[in-house]
CSV table of C-alpha atoms in Angstrom, one decimal:
chain,number,residue,atom,x,y,z
W,11,MET,CA,56.2,-22.5,40.6
W,12,PRO,CA,54.6,-19.1,41.3
W,13,GLU,CA,57.1,-16.9,43.2
W,14,GLY,CA,56.3,-14.4,45.9
W,15,HIS,CA,55.0,-11.6,43.7
W,16,SER,CA,52.4,-13.8,42.1
W,17,VAL,CA,50.9,-15.0,45.4
W,18,HIS,CA,50.7,-11.4,46.7
W,19,ARG,CA,48.9,-10.4,43.5
W,20,ILE,CA,46.4,-13.3,43.8
W,21,THR,CA,45.8,-12.3,47.5
W,22,ARG,CA,45.0,-8.8,46.4
W,23,GLN,CA,42.3,-10.2,44.1
W,24,PHE,CA,40.8,-11.9,47.1
W,25,GLN,CA,41.0,-8.8,49.2
W,26,ARG,CA,39.3,-6.8,46.5
W,27,ASN,CA,36.5,-9.3,45.7
W,28,PHE,CA,35.9,-11.6,48.6
W,29,ILE,CA,36.6,-9.9,52.0
W,30,GLY,CA,33.3,-9.1,53.6
W,31,HIS,CA,31.3,-11.4,51.4
W,32,ARG,CA,29.6,-14.6,52.3
W,33,VAL,CA,30.8,-17.4,50.1
W,34,THR,CA,29.5,-20.8,48.9
W,35,VAL,CA,32.4,-23.2,49.0
W,36,SER,CA,32.3,-26.4,47.0
W,37,SER,CA,34.7,-29.0,45.6
W,38,PRO,CA,33.6,-30.0,42.1
W,39,GLN,CA,36.4,-32.5,41.9
W,40,GLY,CA,35.4,-34.0,45.2
W,41,ARG,CA,38.8,-34.1,46.9
W,42,PHE,CA,38.1,-31.1,49.2
W,43,ALA,CA,34.4,-32.0,50.0
W,44,THR,CA,34.9,-32.1,53.8
W,45,GLY,CA,36.9,-28.9,53.9
W,46,ALA,CA,34.3,-27.2,51.7
W,47,THR,CA,31.5,-28.1,54.1
W,48,GLN,CA,33.5,-26.6,57.0
W,49,LEU,CA,33.8,-23.2,55.2
W,50,SER,CA,30.7,-22.9,53.0
W,51,GLY,CA,28.2,-20.2,54.1
W,52,HIS,CA,30.7,-18.1,56.0
W,53,SER,CA,32.2,-14.7,55.1
W,54,VAL,CA,35.8,-14.1,54.2
W,55,THR,CA,37.4,-11.8,56.8
W,56,ASP,CA,41.0,-11.7,55.8
W,57,ALA,CA,43.4,-12.7,52.9
W,58,ARG,CA,47.1,-12.7,53.3
W,59,ALA,CA,50.2,-14.0,51.5
W,60,VAL,CA,53.4,-15.1,53.2
W,61,GLY,CA,56.0,-16.0,50.5
W,62,LYS,CA,54.5,-18.7,48.3
W,63,GLN,CA,51.6,-19.5,50.6
W,64,MET,CA,48.1,-17.8,50.8
W,65,PHE,CA,45.7,-17.8,53.7
W,66,LEU,CA,42.0,-17.0,53.7
W,67,GLU,CA,40.2,-16.4,57.0
W,68,PHE,CA,36.5,-17.0,57.6
W,69,ASP,CA,34.2,-15.4,60.1
W,70,HIS,CA,34.0,-18.5,62.3
W,71,GLY,CA,37.8,-18.6,62.9
W,72,LEU,CA,38.9,-21.2,60.4
W,73,TRP,CA,41.4,-20.6,57.6
W,74,LEU,CA,41.9,-22.0,54.1
W,75,ARG,CA,45.7,-22.5,53.4
W,76,ILE,CA,46.8,-22.7,49.7
W,77,HIS,CA,50.2,-23.5,48.2
W,78,LEU,CA,50.0,-23.5,44.5
W,79,GLY,CA,53.1,-25.5,43.9
W,80,LEU,CA,54.2,-26.4,40.4
W,81,TYR,CA,50.8,-26.8,38.8
W,82,GLY,CA,48.3,-24.8,40.8
W,83,ALA,CA,46.3,-21.9,39.4
W,84,TRP,CA,43.3,-19.7,40.3
W,85,ASP,CA,40.6,-18.8,37.7
W,86,PHE,CA,38.5,-15.7,38.6
W,87,SER,CA,35.3,-15.1,36.7
W,88,GLY,CA,32.2,-12.9,36.9
W,89,GLU,CA,32.1,-9.2,37.7
W,90,VAL,CA,35.7,-9.1,38.8
W,91,LEU,CA,36.8,-5.9,40.6
W,92,MET,CA,40.4,-5.6,39.4
W,93,ASP,CA,43.0,-4.4,41.8
W,94,ALA,CA,44.6,-1.3,40.5
W,95,THR,CA,47.9,-3.0,39.6
W,96,MET,CA,46.0,-5.8,37.8
W,97,ALA,CA,43.9,-3.3,35.8
W,98,SER,CA,47.0,-1.4,34.8
W,99,ALA,CA,48.2,-4.7,33.2
W,100,ASN,CA,44.9,-5.0,31.4
W,101,GLY,CA,43.9,-8.2,33.2
W,102,ARG,CA,46.8,-10.1,31.7
W,103,MET,CA,48.7,-9.9,35.0
W,104,GLY,CA,51.9,-11.8,34.8
W,105,GLN,CA,54.2,-12.7,32.1
W,106,THR,CA,53.8,-10.1,29.4
W,107,ASN,CA,54.0,-12.5,26.5
W,108,GLN,CA,50.2,-12.7,25.8
W,109,HIS,CA,48.8,-11.5,22.4
W,110,GLY,CA,47.1,-8.2,22.0
W,111,THR,CA,49.3,-6.1,24.3
W,112,LYS,CA,49.7,-2.5,23.3
W,113,VAL,CA,51.7,0.1,25.0
W,114,ALA,CA,51.1,3.8,24.4
W,115,ALA,CA,54.0,5.9,23.2
W,116,GLY,CA,56.0,7.2,26.1
W,117,ALA,CA,54.3,5.1,28.7
W,118,GLU,CA,56.7,3.3,31.0
W,119,ALA,CA,54.7,2.1,34.0
W,120,ALA,CA,51.5,0.6,32.5
W,121,THR,CA,50.2,-1.7,29.8
W,122,PHE,CA,47.2,-0.4,27.8
W,123,ASP,CA,44.4,-2.2,26.1
W,124,ALA,CA,43.5,-2.1,22.4
W,125,ASP,CA,41.4,1.1,22.9
W,126,GLY,CA,44.3,2.9,24.7
W,127,GLU,CA,42.5,2.7,28.0
W,128,ASN,CA,44.2,1.8,31.2
W,129,SER,CA,41.7,-1.0,32.0
W,130,ILE,CA,38.4,-1.6,30.3
W,131,PHE,CA,36.5,1.3,31.9
W,132,SER,CA,38.6,2.7,34.7
W,133,ILE,CA,41.0,1.4,37.3
W,134,GLY,CA,39.2,-1.0,39.5
W,135,ALA,CA,36.0,-1.1,37.4
W,136,PRO,CA,34.1,-4.4,37.6
W,137,ARG,CA,33.8,-6.4,34.4
W,138,ARG,CA,32.5,-9.8,33.5
W,139,THR,CA,35.6,-11.7,32.6
W,140,ARG,CA,37.8,-14.7,33.3
W,141,VAL,CA,41.3,-14.3,34.6
W,142,ARG,CA,43.8,-17.1,35.3
W,143,MET,CA,46.4,-16.4,38.0
W,144,SER,CA,49.4,-18.6,38.5
W,145,GLU,CA,53.0,-18.1,37.6
W,146,GLN,CA,51.9,-17.0,34.1
W,147,GLU,CA,48.7,-15.0,34.4
W,148,LYS,CA,46.4,-14.1,31.6
W,149,GLU,CA,42.9,-13.2,30.6
W,150,ILE,CA,41.0,-16.1,29.1
W,151,GLU,CA,37.7,-16.5,27.4
W,152,PRO,CA,35.0,-14.4,29.1
W,153,VAL,CA,32.0,-16.2,30.6
W,154,ASP,CA,28.6,-16.3,29.0
W,155,ILE,CA,26.8,-17.6,32.1
W,156,PHE,CA,27.5,-17.1,35.8
W,157,PRO,CA,28.6,-19.0,37.5
W,158,PRO,CA,30.4,-20.9,34.7
W,159,GLU,CA,30.5,-24.6,34.6
W,160,PRO,CA,33.7,-26.0,36.3
W,161,VAL,CA,36.4,-26.7,33.8
W,162,GLY,CA,38.9,-29.5,34.5
W,163,GLN,CA,39.8,-30.7,38.0
W,164,VAL,CA,38.5,-27.9,40.2
W,165,ARG,CA,39.6,-28.7,43.8
W,166,VAL,CA,37.9,-25.7,45.3
W,167,ARG,CA,35.3,-23.2,44.1
W,168,LEU,CA,34.6,-20.0,46.1
W,169,LEU,CA,31.4,-18.3,45.0
W,170,THR,CA,29.8,-15.0,45.9
W,171,ASP,CA,26.8,-13.4,44.2
W,172,THR,CA,29.1,-11.8,41.6
W,173,VAL,CA,32.5,-13.5,41.6
W,174,CYS,CA,33.7,-17.0,41.3
W,175,ALA,CA,37.2,-18.3,42.1
W,176,ASP,CA,38.2,-21.8,41.0
W,177,LEU,CA,41.4,-23.6,42.2
W,178,ARG,CA,43.1,-26.3,40.3
W,179,GLY,CA,46.2,-28.4,40.9
W,180,PRO,CA,47.5,-27.0,44.3
W,181,THR,CA,50.2,-28.7,46.3
W,182,ALA,CA,48.4,-27.9,49.5
W,183,CYS,CA,44.8,-27.1,50.2
W,184,GLU,CA,43.6,-27.5,53.7
W,185,VAL,CA,41.4,-26.0,56.5
W,186,LEU,CA,43.4,-24.9,59.6
W,187,ASP,CA,42.5,-23.3,62.9
W,188,PRO,CA,44.4,-20.1,64.1
W,189,ALA,CA,47.0,-22.0,66.0
W,190,GLN,CA,47.8,-24.2,63.0
W,191,VAL,CA,48.1,-21.1,60.8
W,192,ASP,CA,50.5,-19.5,63.3
W,193,ALA,CA,52.6,-22.7,63.3
W,194,VAL,CA,52.8,-22.7,59.5
W,195,ILE,CA,53.8,-19.0,59.3
W,196,ALA,CA,56.3,-19.4,62.2
W,197,ARG,CA,58.2,-21.9,60.0
W,198,LEU,CA,58.5,-19.4,57.1
W,199,GLY,CA,61.3,-16.9,56.7
W,200,PRO,CA,60.5,-13.1,56.6
W,201,ASP,CA,58.6,-11.7,53.6
W,202,PRO,CA,59.7,-8.1,52.9
W,203,GLU,CA,56.4,-7.3,51.2
W,204,LEU,CA,54.8,-7.8,54.6
W,205,GLU,CA,57.6,-6.6,56.9
W,206,ASN,CA,60.4,-4.7,55.3
W,207,THR,CA,61.8,-3.6,58.7
W,208,PRO,CA,65.2,-3.6,60.4
W,209,ALA,CA,64.0,-6.6,62.6
W,210,ALA,CA,63.0,-8.7,59.5
W,211,GLU,CA,66.3,-7.8,57.8
W,212,GLU,CA,68.3,-8.8,61.0
W,213,ARG,CA,66.4,-12.1,61.2
W,214,PHE,CA,67.4,-12.9,57.6
W,215,VAL,CA,71.1,-11.8,58.1
W,216,SER,CA,71.5,-13.7,61.4
W,217,VAL,CA,70.3,-17.0,59.8
W,218,VAL,CA,72.3,-16.7,56.6
W,219,ARG,CA,75.5,-15.8,58.4
W,220,LYS,CA,75.4,-19.0,60.4
W,221,LYS,CA,74.9,-21.4,57.5
W,222,PRO,CA,77.6,-23.3,55.6
W,223,THR,CA,75.1,-24.0,52.8
W,224,PRO,CA,75.8,-22.5,49.4
W,225,ILE,CA,74.0,-19.2,49.1
W,226,GLY,CA,72.4,-20.4,45.8
W,227,ARG,CA,70.6,-23.1,47.8
W,228,LEU,CA,69.9,-21.0,50.9
W,229,LEU,CA,67.9,-18.3,49.0
W,230,MET,CA,65.5,-21.0,47.9
W,231,ASP,CA,64.9,-22.2,51.5
W,232,GLN,CA,61.5,-20.8,52.5
W,233,SER,CA,62.4,-21.1,56.2
W,234,VAL,CA,65.2,-18.6,55.6
W,235,VAL,CA,63.4,-16.1,53.4
W,236,SER,CA,59.9,-16.2,51.9
W,237,GLY,CA,59.0,-16.0,48.3
W,238,ILE,CA,62.2,-16.4,46.3
W,239,GLY,CA,62.0,-19.0,43.5
W,240,ASN,CA,64.2,-20.0,40.6
W,241,VAL,CA,64.0,-16.8,38.7
W,242,TYR,CA,64.6,-14.4,41.5
W,243,ARG,CA,67.3,-16.6,42.9
W,244,ALA,CA,69.3,-16.4,39.7
W,245,GLU,CA,68.8,-12.7,39.2
W,246,ILE,CA,69.5,-11.6,42.7
W,247,LEU,CA,72.8,-13.5,42.8
W,248,PHE,CA,73.8,-12.0,39.4
W,249,ARG,CA,72.9,-8.5,40.6
W,250,ALA,CA,75.1,-9.0,43.7
W,251,GLY,CA,78.0,-10.5,41.7
W,252,LEU,CA,77.9,-13.6,43.9
W,253,ASN,CA,79.0,-17.1,43.0
W,254,PRO,CA,76.0,-19.4,43.8
W,255,HIS,CA,78.3,-21.9,45.4
W,256,THR,CA,79.7,-19.5,48.0
W,257,PRO,CA,79.1,-20.7,51.6
W,258,ALA,CA,76.6,-18.4,53.1
W,259,LYS,CA,78.5,-17.9,56.4
W,260,SER,CA,81.5,-16.6,54.5
W,261,LEU,CA,79.6,-13.6,53.3
W,262,SER,CA,79.9,-10.3,55.1
W,263,ASP,CA,77.0,-8.7,57.0
W,264,GLU,CA,77.0,-5.9,54.4
W,265,THR,CA,76.6,-8.4,51.5
W,266,VAL,CA,73.8,-10.3,53.2
W,267,ARG,CA,72.0,-7.1,54.0
W,268,ALA,CA,72.3,-6.0,50.4
W,269,LEU,CA,70.7,-9.3,49.3
W,270,TRP,CA,67.7,-8.7,51.6
W,271,GLN,CA,67.3,-5.1,50.4
W,272,ASP,CA,67.5,-6.1,46.7
W,273,TRP,CA,64.9,-8.9,47.3
W,274,ALA,CA,62.6,-6.3,48.9
W,275,HIS,CA,63.1,-4.0,45.9
W,276,LEU,CA,62.5,-6.7,43.3
W,277,LEU,CA,59.5,-8.2,45.1
W,278,HIS,CA,57.8,-4.9,45.4
W,279,LYS,CA,58.4,-4.1,41.7
W,280,GLY,CA,57.0,-7.6,40.8
W,281,VAL,CA,53.8,-7.0,42.9
W,282,ALA,CA,53.3,-3.6,41.3
W,283,THR,CA,53.9,-4.6,37.7
W,284,GLY,CA,53.1,-8.3,37.5
W,285,GLN,CA,56.5,-8.9,36.0
W,286,MET,CA,59.6,-10.4,37.4
W,287,MET,CA,61.4,-7.3,36.1
W,288,THR,CA,65.0,-7.6,37.3
W,289,MET,CA,66.8,-5.0,35.2
W,290,ASP,CA,66.8,-1.5,36.5
W,291,LYS,CA,67.0,1.9,34.8
W,292,LEU,CA,65.3,0.7,31.6
W,293,GLU,CA,63.6,3.6,29.8
W,294,GLY,CA,61.5,4.2,26.7
W,295,ALA,CA,61.6,1.5,24.1
W,296,GLY,CA,63.9,-0.7,26.2
W,297,TYR,CA,61.4,-0.7,29.1
W,298,ARG,CA,58.5,-1.5,26.8
W,299,ARG,CA,60.4,-4.3,25.1
W,300,ALA,CA,61.3,-5.8,28.5
W,301,MET,CA,57.7,-5.6,29.7
W,302,ARG,CA,56.5,-7.4,26.6
W,303,SER,CA,59.1,-10.2,26.7
W,304,ARG,CA,61.0,-12.1,29.4
W,305,ALA,CA,64.0,-12.3,27.0
W,306,HIS,CA,64.6,-8.6,27.5
W,307,ARG,CA,64.0,-8.2,31.3
W,308,HIS,CA,66.4,-10.8,32.9
W,309,TRP,CA,70.2,-10.8,33.3
W,310,VAL,CA,70.8,-14.6,33.3
W,311,TYR,CA,67.5,-16.6,33.8
W,312,LYS,CA,66.8,-18.8,30.8
W,313,ARG,CA,69.9,-17.4,29.0
W,314,GLU,CA,72.1,-20.5,29.1
W,315,GLY,CA,74.6,-20.5,26.3
W,316,LEU,CA,74.0,-16.8,25.5
W,317,PRO,CA,76.6,-14.1,26.1
W,318,CYS,CA,76.4,-12.3,29.4
W,319,ARG,CA,74.9,-8.9,29.0
W,320,VAL,CA,77.9,-7.4,31.0
W,321,CYS,CA,81.0,-9.4,30.1
W,322,GLY,CA,80.1,-11.5,27.1
W,323,THR,CA,80.9,-14.9,28.8
W,324,HIS,CA,78.4,-17.6,28.1
W,325,ILE,CA,75.8,-18.0,30.8
W,326,VAL,CA,76.0,-21.4,32.5
W,327,LEU,CA,73.1,-23.8,33.3
W,328,GLU,CA,73.6,-26.4,36.0
W,329,ASP,CA,71.5,-28.2,38.6
W,330,MET,CA,71.5,-27.1,42.2
W,331,ALA,CA,69.2,-29.0,44.7
W,332,ALA,CA,67.2,-30.4,41.8
W,333,ARG,CA,66.5,-27.0,40.4
W,334,LYS,CA,68.0,-25.2,37.3
W,335,LEU,CA,70.6,-22.6,38.2
W,336,TYR,CA,71.6,-19.9,35.7
W,337,TRP,CA,74.8,-17.8,36.4
W,338,CYS,CA,77.7,-16.1,34.8
W,339,PRO,CA,81.0,-17.7,35.7
W,340,ARG,CA,82.9,-14.4,35.2
W,341,CYS,CA,80.7,-11.8,36.7
W,342,GLN,CA,79.9,-14.2,39.6
W,343,ALA,CA,83.4,-15.7,39.9
């Protein structure tokens, strides 16, 4: 399931390409036909992400709410104006395990294309392309015609004169009025990419310190904190040296505040780079290797049975609340 950084990055694409533009909304699959009729012909006036959910506002006051869930993805096609952070990742935007990635010698903060350029023409330059954005984002076959024929079960198509966005497989896709949007957001925990403030931190700390729930379960509760999924959960707990089974209310204020601050740090890094990069202070070849492969940028996630990078103890895999949990039984004792 896409975690918070992915949804923020998708939202940036909508901000860059759709705000201020009148859109034709359709449902090639047919399952969103009524909602498409409500929105089609109106201009997009806002795009925002809160945790794993995205909201698009239209000029007549209605909103489109999207939750990608396990299988959802957006395909962008046409003359896509790339957000600067997207362009720096050469349109591949997500897991850096796609073919054709080249990194210039000495470069530590950007991925370069085959011609050694940081995007096709320049940062933010429009180009006729197709980009798929979900948990694993990548550039796919460019379009020969525009708009392209719908591929697969497209729930929603948003179309301007130059850009097309196709949505497949979402868990939630609905039209809401402003009061309904406010009600959905009110049920979500704070998102540090939107509000990294003392008030947001205090809200997180006060909730966590009251709960007997294991901290490994609580960090995945979107009503407690927005955006954390399986990868970030495992990595944040390892970085904090916390046993996932520790009752949340037994943690000190200082420890809980540190969890919030580390989540804010990792989320911001993920939005900026497109990678769930959870190892700090990597330099040179080590940084470039980590940007190319998940195997080199995580402490415990997907490393079950392998020796801990710190103590050598084998990383454990178990189920917690029907999700896979990775942790080190020594460093996180």
